[in-house]
mmCIF file of C-alpha atoms in Angstrom:
data_model
loop_
_atom_site.group_PDB
_atom_site.id
_atom_site.type_symbol
_atom_site.label_atom_id
_atom_site.label_comp_id
_atom_site.label_asym_id
_atom_site.label_seq_id
_atom_site.Cartn_x
_atom_site.Cartn_y
_atom_site.Cartn_z
ATOM 1 C CA MET L 27 58.039 6.096 137.171
ATOM 2 C CA ARG L 28 56.311 3.216 135.469
ATOM 3 C CA LEU L 29 53.496 1.664 137.463
ATOM 4 C CA THR L 30 55.162 -1.734 137.732
ATOM 5 C CA ARG L 31 58.229 -0.128 139.282
ATOM 6 C CA ALA L 32 56.379 2.350 141.477
ATOM 7 C CA LEU L 33 54.421 -0.431 143.142
ATOM 8 C CA ILE L 34 57.456 -2.572 144.087
ATOM 9 C CA GLY L 35 57.077 -3.657 147.670
ATOM 10 C CA LEU L 36 53.552 -2.172 147.947
ATOM 11 C CA SER L 37 50.150 -3.818 148.247
ATOM 12 C CA ALA L 38 46.672 -2.350 148.640
ATOM 13 C CA ALA L 39 43.144 -3.659 148.899
ATOM 14 C CA ALA L 40 39.637 -2.517 149.687
ATOM 15 C CA ALA L 41 36.817 -4.647 151.109
ATOM 16 C CA LEU L 42 37.103 -8.252 149.992
ATOM 17 C CA PHE L 43 34.340 -10.806 150.276
ATOM 18 C CA ALA L 44 35.559 -14.364 150.194
ATOM 19 C CA ALA L 45 35.715 -17.600 152.185
ATOM 20 C CA GLY L 46 35.680 -21.302 151.462
ATOM 21 C CA CYS L 47 37.890 -24.192 150.459
ATOM 22 C CA GLY L 48 39.082 -26.088 147.403
ATOM 23 C CA THR L 49 42.179 -28.016 146.359
ATOM 24 C CA THR L 50 45.892 -27.511 145.857
ATOM 25 C CA GLU L 51 48.615 -29.566 144.309
ATOM 26 C CA ASP L 52 49.784 -32.472 146.501
ATOM 27 C CA THR L 53 53.193 -31.561 147.918
ATOM 28 C CA GLY L 54 53.759 -34.622 150.063
ATOM 29 C CA ASN L 55 52.680 -33.518 153.523
ATOM 30 C CA GLN L 56 49.576 -31.402 153.232
ATOM 31 C CA ALA L 57 46.186 -32.340 154.606
ATOM 32 C CA ALA L 58 43.404 -33.742 152.488
ATOM 33 C CA ALA L 59 41.124 -31.145 150.958
ATOM 34 C CA GLY L 60 38.460 -29.927 153.362
ATOM 35 C CA GLY L 61 37.615 -31.081 156.862
ATOM 36 C CA GLY L 62 41.147 -30.847 158.233
ATOM 37 C CA ASP L 63 42.017 -29.906 161.788
ATOM 38 C CA PRO L 64 42.422 -26.165 162.394
ATOM 39 C CA ILE L 65 45.958 -24.811 162.218
ATOM 40 C CA THR L 66 47.340 -21.539 163.524
ATOM 41 C CA VAL L 67 50.002 -19.524 161.747
ATOM 42 C CA VAL L 68 51.873 -16.560 163.246
ATOM 43 C CA ASP L 69 52.496 -13.947 160.554
ATOM 44 C CA SER L 70 54.963 -11.051 160.338
ATOM 45 C CA ARG L 71 52.838 -8.927 162.675
ATOM 46 C CA GLY L 72 53.194 -11.549 165.380
ATOM 47 C CA LYS L 73 49.472 -12.196 164.974
ATOM 48 C CA ALA L 74 48.130 -15.733 165.268
ATOM 49 C CA VAL L 75 45.920 -16.490 162.248
ATOM 50 C CA THR L 76 43.726 -19.579 162.494
ATOM 51 C CA LEU L 77 42.691 -21.558 159.417
ATOM 52 C CA PRO L 78 39.630 -23.494 160.619
ATOM 53 C CA ASP L 79 39.712 -26.211 157.933
ATOM 54 C CA GLY L 80 43.419 -26.929 158.039
ATOM 55 C CA PRO L 81 45.990 -25.943 155.392
ATOM 56 C CA ALA L 82 44.682 -23.402 152.896
ATOM 57 C CA LYS L 83 43.805 -24.766 149.467
ATOM 58 C CA ARG L 84 42.492 -21.750 147.588
ATOM 59 C CA VAL L 85 44.890 -18.849 148.076
ATOM 60 C CA ALA L 86 45.200 -15.403 146.503
ATOM 61 C CA ALA L 87 48.293 -13.203 146.719
ATOM 62 C CA THR L 88 48.571 -9.491 146.093
ATOM 63 C CA GLU L 89 52.383 -9.230 145.939
ATOM 64 C CA TRP L 90 54.799 -11.081 143.688
ATOM 65 C CA ASN L 91 57.056 -12.378 146.469
ATOM 66 C CA GLY L 92 54.018 -14.117 147.940
ATOM 67 C CA VAL L 93 53.041 -15.431 144.511
ATOM 68 C CA GLU L 94 56.536 -16.768 143.820
ATOM 69 C CA ASN L 95 56.690 -18.502 147.181
ATOM 70 C CA LEU L 96 53.305 -20.128 146.671
ATOM 71 C CA VAL L 97 54.245 -21.464 143.243
ATOM 72 C CA SER L 98 57.658 -22.606 144.488
ATOM 73 C CA LEU L 99 55.907 -24.551 147.236
ATOM 74 C CA GLY L 100 53.647 -26.294 144.747
ATOM 75 C CA VAL L 101 50.539 -24.223 145.462
ATOM 76 C CA MET L 102 49.232 -22.485 142.359
ATOM 77 C CA PRO L 103 47.355 -19.382 143.562
ATOM 78 C CA VAL L 104 43.827 -18.888 142.292
ATOM 79 C CA GLY L 105 44.237 -15.102 142.272
ATOM 80 C CA VAL L 106 47.293 -12.966 141.452
ATOM 81 C CA SER L 107 47.675 -9.202 141.137
ATOM 82 C CA ASP L 108 49.028 -7.946 137.807
ATOM 83 C CA ILE L 109 49.610 -11.284 136.100
ATOM 84 C CA GLU L 110 51.180 -9.623 133.066
ATOM 85 C CA GLY L 111 53.690 -7.784 135.244
ATOM 86 C CA TYR L 112 54.502 -10.957 137.136
ATOM 87 C CA GLY L 113 55.262 -12.717 133.866
ATOM 88 C CA THR L 114 57.445 -9.798 132.801
ATOM 89 C CA TRP L 115 59.560 -9.749 135.945
ATOM 90 C CA VAL L 116 59.410 -13.229 137.471
ATOM 91 C CA SER L 117 60.653 -16.300 135.583
ATOM 92 C CA ALA L 118 61.723 -18.489 138.514
ATOM 93 C CA ALA L 119 58.194 -19.671 139.362
ATOM 94 C CA PRO L 120 55.893 -19.292 136.329
ATOM 95 C CA LEU L 121 52.117 -19.354 136.568
ATOM 96 C CA ASP L 122 50.199 -22.102 134.781
ATOM 97 C CA GLY L 123 47.504 -19.930 133.206
ATOM 98 C CA THR L 124 44.793 -20.737 135.748
ATOM 99 C CA PRO L 125 45.026 -17.820 138.240
ATOM 100 C CA LYS L 126 42.542 -14.985 137.870
ATOM 101 C CA ASP L 127 43.979 -11.508 137.511
ATOM 102 C CA LEU L 128 43.166 -9.329 140.509
ATOM 103 C CA GLY L 129 44.065 -6.074 138.788
ATOM 104 C CA THR L 130 46.969 -3.931 139.905
ATOM 105 C CA ARG L 131 48.922 -4.693 143.037
ATOM 106 C CA GLY L 132 47.885 -1.358 144.418
ATOM 107 C CA GLU L 133 44.167 -1.759 143.715
ATOM 108 C CA PRO L 134 43.022 -5.368 143.266
ATOM 109 C CA SER L 135 39.529 -6.044 141.956
ATOM 110 C CA ILE L 136 37.030 -6.506 144.766
ATOM 111 C CA ASP L 137 34.590 -8.313 142.489
ATOM 112 C CA THR L 138 37.215 -10.785 141.287
ATOM 113 C CA LEU L 139 38.400 -11.559 144.805
ATOM 114 C CA GLY L 140 34.827 -11.983 145.936
ATOM 115 C CA ALA L 141 34.211 -14.683 143.339
ATOM 116 C CA LEU L 142 37.244 -16.837 144.171
ATOM 117 C CA ASP L 143 35.912 -18.744 147.206
ATOM 118 C CA LEU L 144 39.150 -18.209 149.119
ATOM 119 C CA ASP L 145 40.636 -19.906 152.157
ATOM 120 C CA LEU L 146 43.412 -17.351 152.520
ATOM 121 C CA VAL L 147 44.787 -14.083 151.208
ATOM 122 C CA VAL L 148 48.543 -13.417 151.354
ATOM 123 C CA VAL L 149 49.548 -9.754 151.494
ATOM 124 C CA THR L 150 52.572 -7.697 152.471
ATOM 125 C CA ASP L 151 52.738 -5.088 155.218
ATOM 126 C CA SER L 152 52.022 -2.077 152.986
ATOM 127 C CA LEU L 153 48.248 -2.134 152.526
ATOM 128 C CA THR L 154 46.350 1.112 152.333
ATOM 129 C CA GLU L 155 44.772 2.309 155.548
ATOM 130 C CA GLY L 156 41.773 0.264 156.652
ATOM 131 C CA ALA L 157 42.076 -2.359 153.923
ATOM 132 C CA LEU L 158 43.559 -5.084 156.112
ATOM 133 C CA GLU L 159 40.719 -4.865 158.617
ATOM 134 C CA GLN L 160 38.143 -5.147 155.848
ATOM 135 C CA ILE L 161 39.846 -8.234 154.415
ATOM 136 C CA GLU L 162 40.173 -9.932 157.794
ATOM 137 C CA ALA L 163 36.479 -9.439 158.477
ATOM 138 C CA ARG L 164 35.732 -11.874 155.623
ATOM 139 C CA VAL L 165 38.672 -14.253 155.119
ATOM 140 C CA PRO L 166 41.876 -15.222 156.951
ATOM 141 C CA VAL L 167 44.847 -13.077 155.962
ATOM 142 C CA ILE L 168 48.528 -13.574 156.599
ATOM 143 C CA VAL L 169 50.761 -10.543 156.345
ATOM 144 C CA LEU L 170 54.353 -10.903 155.159
ATOM 145 C CA ALA L 171 57.114 -8.401 155.816
ATOM 146 C CA GLY L 172 58.205 -6.723 152.606
ATOM 147 C CA GLY L 173 61.804 -7.280 153.648
ATOM 148 C CA ASP L 174 64.348 -6.594 156.374
ATOM 149 C CA ALA L 175 67.659 -4.938 155.533
ATOM 150 C CA LYS L 176 69.147 -6.261 158.788
ATOM 151 C CA ASP L 177 68.757 -9.862 157.615
ATOM 152 C CA PRO L 178 67.344 -10.012 154.071
ATOM 153 C CA ILE L 179 67.972 -13.707 153.478
ATOM 154 C CA GLY L 180 66.555 -14.614 156.873
ATOM 155 C CA ALA L 181 63.466 -12.507 156.159
ATOM 156 C CA MET L 182 63.048 -14.249 152.798
ATOM 157 C CA PHE L 183 62.953 -17.657 154.467
ATOM 158 C CA THR L 184 60.696 -16.436 157.266
ATOM 159 C CA ASN L 185 58.129 -15.442 154.655
ATOM 160 C CA LEU L 186 58.527 -18.766 152.887
ATOM 161 C CA ASP L 187 58.041 -20.694 156.129
ATOM 162 C CA ILE L 188 54.916 -18.731 157.063
ATOM 163 C CA ILE L 189 53.313 -19.567 153.731
ATOM 164 C CA ALA L 190 54.490 -23.178 153.967
ATOM 165 C CA LYS L 191 52.815 -23.672 157.329
ATOM 166 C CA ALA L 192 49.607 -22.040 156.097
ATOM 167 C CA THR L 193 49.479 -24.341 153.070
ATOM 168 C CA GLY L 194 50.853 -27.526 154.625
ATOM 169 C CA THR L 195 53.989 -27.538 152.468
ATOM 170 C CA GLU L 196 56.724 -27.504 155.115
ATOM 171 C CA ASP L 197 58.619 -30.384 153.494
ATOM 172 C CA ARG L 198 58.923 -28.488 150.235
ATOM 173 C CA ALA L 199 60.070 -25.349 152.108
ATOM 174 C CA ALA L 200 62.852 -27.376 153.745
ATOM 175 C CA GLN L 201 63.841 -28.716 150.337
ATOM 176 C CA LEU L 202 64.002 -25.191 148.905
ATOM 177 C CA ARG L 203 66.293 -24.128 151.734
ATOM 178 C CA THR L 204 68.601 -27.063 151.003
ATOM 179 C CA GLU L 205 68.614 -26.259 147.280
ATOM 180 C CA PHE L 206 69.414 -22.615 148.036
ATOM 181 C CA ASP L 207 72.306 -23.519 150.326
ATOM 182 C CA GLN L 208 73.694 -25.923 147.730
ATOM 183 C CA LYS L 209 73.450 -23.243 145.036
ATOM 184 C CA LEU L 210 75.353 -20.787 147.239
ATOM 185 C CA THR L 211 78.080 -23.354 147.884
ATOM 186 C CA GLU L 212 78.435 -24.074 144.170
ATOM 187 C CA GLY L 213 78.404 -20.366 143.349
ATOM 188 C CA LYS L 214 81.012 -19.501 145.954
ATOM 189 C CA SER L 215 83.323 -22.174 144.537
ATOM 190 C CA ALA L 216 82.807 -20.779 141.030
ATOM 191 C CA VAL L 217 83.572 -17.223 142.195
ATOM 192 C CA ASP L 218 86.751 -18.432 143.848
ATOM 193 C CA ALA L 219 87.735 -20.404 140.742
ATOM 194 C CA ALA L 220 87.285 -17.237 138.686
ATOM 195 C CA GLY L 221 89.699 -15.415 140.998
ATOM 196 C CA ALA L 222 86.956 -12.947 141.927
ATOM 197 C CA THR L 223 86.605 -13.534 145.663
ATOM 198 C CA GLY L 224 86.654 -10.193 147.451
ATOM 199 C CA GLU L 225 85.929 -8.147 144.308
ATOM 200 C CA LYS L 226 83.578 -5.193 144.657
ATOM 201 C CA VAL L 227 80.268 -5.129 142.838
ATOM 202 C CA ALA L 228 77.797 -2.249 142.451
ATOM 203 C CA PHE L 229 74.361 -3.635 141.571
ATOM 204 C CA SER L 230 71.453 -1.377 140.622
ATOM 205 C CA ASP L 231 68.457 -0.786 138.454
ATOM 206 C CA ALA L 232 67.266 2.486 136.914
ATOM 207 C CA TYR L 233 64.188 4.101 135.481
ATOM 208 C CA VAL L 234 63.298 7.221 133.546
ATOM 209 C CA SER L 235 60.705 9.699 134.786
ATOM 210 C CA SER L 236 59.945 12.947 132.962
ATOM 211 C CA GLY L 237 63.199 12.628 131.058
ATOM 212 C CA THR L 238 65.277 12.237 134.218
ATOM 213 C CA ILE L 239 67.160 9.038 135.014
ATOM 214 C CA SER L 240 66.893 7.790 138.579
ATOM 215 C CA ILE L 241 69.252 5.052 139.763
ATOM 216 C CA ARG L 242 68.521 2.684 142.629
ATOM 217 C CA PRO L 243 71.657 1.293 144.254
ATOM 218 C CA PHE L 244 71.123 -2.056 145.981
ATOM 219 C CA THR L 245 73.145 -1.295 149.082
ATOM 220 C CA THR L 246 74.267 -3.546 151.907
ATOM 221 C CA GLY L 247 71.015 -4.921 153.308
ATOM 222 C CA SER L 248 69.342 -5.552 149.967
ATOM 223 C CA LEU L 249 68.445 -9.157 149.218
ATOM 224 C CA VAL L 250 70.408 -9.416 145.970
ATOM 225 C CA SER L 251 73.536 -7.904 147.505
ATOM 226 C CA ALA L 252 73.254 -10.297 150.460
ATOM 227 C CA VAL L 253 73.307 -13.185 147.998
ATOM 228 C CA PHE L 254 76.370 -11.749 146.254
ATOM 229 C CA GLU L 255 78.094 -11.352 149.608
ATOM 230 C CA ARG L 256 77.448 -15.032 150.371
ATOM 231 C CA LEU L 257 79.323 -15.771 147.145
ATOM 232 C CA GLY L 258 82.381 -13.898 148.395
ATOM 233 C CA LEU L 259 81.775 -10.582 146.622
ATOM 234 C CA GLN L 260 81.719 -7.157 148.280
ATOM 235 C CA ASN L 261 79.115 -4.425 147.925
ATOM 236 C CA ALA L 262 80.715 -1.327 146.391
ATOM 237 C CA TRP L 263 77.929 1.093 147.380
ATOM 238 C CA THR L 264 78.797 3.212 150.417
ATOM 239 C CA MET L 265 75.467 4.981 150.957
ATOM 240 C CA GLU L 266 72.831 3.693 153.357
ATOM 241 C CA GLY L 267 69.703 2.079 151.975
ATOM 242 C CA ASP L 268 66.184 2.027 153.357
ATOM 243 C CA PRO L 269 65.528 -0.289 156.333
ATOM 244 C CA VAL L 270 63.188 -2.641 154.440
ATOM 245 C CA TYR L 271 64.705 -3.264 151.008
ATOM 246 C CA GLY L 272 68.202 -1.798 151.346
ATOM 247 C CA LEU L 273 67.602 0.535 148.407
ATOM 248 C CA ALA L 274 69.086 4.004 147.954
ATOM 249 C CA GLN L 275 68.734 6.742 145.346
ATOM 250 C CA ALA L 276 71.391 8.196 143.066
ATOM 251 C CA ASP L 277 71.805 10.005 139.786
ATOM 252 C CA VAL L 278 74.476 9.814 137.093
ATOM 253 C CA GLU L 279 76.673 12.307 138.921
ATOM 254 C CA GLY L 280 76.486 10.107 142.010
ATOM 255 C CA LEU L 281 78.133 7.270 140.099
ATOM 256 C CA THR L 282 81.359 9.255 139.978
ATOM 257 C CA GLN L 283 81.927 8.198 143.608
ATOM 258 C CA LEU L 284 82.456 4.609 142.491
ATOM 259 C CA PRO L 285 85.951 3.374 141.583
ATOM 260 C CA ASP L 286 86.659 0.852 138.826
ATOM 261 C CA VAL L 287 84.255 -1.800 140.148
ATOM 262 C CA ARG L 288 82.081 -4.384 138.470
ATOM 263 C CA PHE L 289 78.878 -2.516 137.647
ATOM 264 C CA TRP L 290 75.953 -4.923 137.314
ATOM 265 C CA TYR L 291 72.336 -4.004 136.744
ATOM 266 C CA GLU L 292 68.876 -5.385 136.132
ATOM 267 C CA SER L 293 66.572 -4.206 133.377
ATOM 268 C CA ASN L 294 63.795 -5.631 131.259
ATOM 269 C CA GLY L 295 63.303 -5.387 127.535
ATOM 270 C CA SER L 296 59.685 -4.327 127.882
ATOM 271 C CA GLU L 297 60.683 -1.292 129.939
ATOM 272 C CA GLY L 298 63.795 -0.223 128.081
ATOM 273 C CA ASP L 299 67.366 0.051 129.315
ATOM 274 C CA PRO L 300 68.225 3.493 130.745
ATOM 275 C CA TYR L 301 71.934 2.700 130.980
ATOM 276 C CA ALA L 302 72.288 1.539 127.381
ATOM 277 C CA ASP L 303 69.774 3.951 125.872
ATOM 278 C CA GLU L 304 69.449 7.265 127.692
ATOM 279 C CA LEU L 305 73.050 7.310 128.938
ATOM 280 C CA ALA L 306 74.725 6.092 125.762
ATOM 281 C CA ALA L 307 75.898 9.590 124.830
ATOM 282 C CA ASN L 308 76.146 11.006 128.357
ATOM 283 C CA ALA L 309 79.686 12.306 128.935
ATOM 284 C CA ILE L 310 79.615 11.584 132.672
ATOM 285 C CA TRP L 311 78.532 7.985 132.089
ATOM 286 C CA THR L 312 80.911 7.239 129.239
ATOM 287 C CA ASN L 313 83.870 8.522 131.258
ATOM 288 C CA LEU L 314 83.192 6.499 134.390
ATOM 289 C CA PRO L 315 86.111 4.121 135.079
ATOM 290 C CA PHE L 316 84.008 0.953 134.987
ATOM 291 C CA VAL L 317 82.381 2.012 131.707
ATOM 292 C CA ARG L 318 85.777 2.718 130.117
ATOM 293 C CA SER L 319 87.153 -0.613 131.337
ATOM 294 C CA GLY L 320 84.158 -2.597 130.098
ATOM 295 C CA LYS L 321 82.975 -3.776 133.508
ATOM 296 C CA VAL L 322 79.310 -2.939 132.956
ATOM 297 C CA HIS L 323 77.087 -5.995 132.700
ATOM 298 C CA ARG L 324 73.330 -6.250 132.240
ATOM 299 C CA PHE L 325 71.763 -9.279 133.869
ATOM 300 C CA PRO L 326 69.209 -11.431 132.018
ATOM 301 C CA ASP L 327 65.615 -10.250 131.898
ATOM 302 C CA LYS L 328 62.945 -11.563 134.256
ATOM 303 C CA LEU L 329 65.016 -11.922 137.405
ATOM 304 C CA TRP L 330 62.929 -10.618 140.307
ATOM 305 C CA MET L 331 65.072 -8.630 142.721
ATOM 306 C CA PHE L 332 62.598 -8.957 145.598
ATOM 307 C CA GLY L 333 61.646 -12.596 145.173
ATOM 308 C CA GLY L 334 62.148 -15.838 147.043
ATOM 309 C CA PRO L 335 64.757 -18.617 146.985
ATOM 310 C CA LYS L 336 64.028 -19.547 143.362
ATOM 311 C CA SER L 337 64.729 -16.016 142.110
ATOM 312 C CA MET L 338 67.815 -15.693 144.283
ATOM 313 C CA MET L 339 69.208 -18.938 142.885
ATOM 314 C CA GLN L 340 68.852 -17.362 139.447
ATOM 315 C CA TYR L 341 70.938 -14.444 140.705
ATOM 316 C CA VAL L 342 73.680 -16.819 141.803
ATOM 317 C CA ASP L 343 73.838 -18.269 138.285
ATOM 318 C CA ALA L 344 73.731 -14.796 136.729
ATOM 319 C CA ALA L 345 76.570 -13.544 138.930
ATOM 320 C CA VAL L 346 78.772 -16.524 138.083
ATOM 321 C CA ALA L 347 78.045 -16.076 134.376
ATOM 322 C CA ALA L 348 78.908 -12.351 134.597
ATOM 323 C CA LEU L 349 82.276 -13.140 136.187
ATOM 324 C CA GLN L 350 83.109 -15.595 133.436
ATOM 325 C CA LYS L 351 82.601 -13.076 130.624
#
């Protein structure tokens, strides 16, 4: 599996040496730089994290959902893991060219982090053993849940709100929630107008490893499928996904269990398209009912399946556009 795919939902770090303060973009309700009253944020662990100088100004993030949320809230991070990969997969909240690259999401550069004079590091709950304790010994850290298949949209906003409180951008977080709700309302109306309410959709991505194609169904409980369901569409996958991301595993033969549904998928030009390339001459694939009926649709590049409200609003637009083809 390609590194950028293998590291989805993961984050790792060794000892980091950083502390300090700086400035962030003014978002309307955040404290003046430096000298603010201490604030306490409760992260996904239920741990109270105190920021002694008030809202964090200089923030680094090791996972792309944290990066997207920071940018969406008007806080450009000073450090980001795998900037090139972020630009490849995330278009909803682009970086401005100023963040320093921390290396891979699985192994960020200790030296780079140590030179950033950080107020805060944002991570997910999948750090390598011992890394979190080493980070917290030097700089405040808030941990975000990678996801929650029981309530993926709720988990998305919980993460957003945690970051918003830590950076003093609660007003912008409330605005994002309103924008998201409005987008869902508009999208649901468009789905209904297209006569597609209640239709079944099977969304997935795929990758090639050692010549073998692996397919990842986004089952009930995945964030993207939860968005589609809010639009009035039904998830066609019947298997159970993992408890964090709602993802399952399948192969080409497994697709024969699907009826003539809308088959949507995400890919990226830089990583190829297993469905269009490797499966183009595969007899099982070409004889699937949704392939024969022309119901296969590739979504636009650079839509991050594990992102925040901005990415999910892109998925609403992409779903509506797919129904109108």
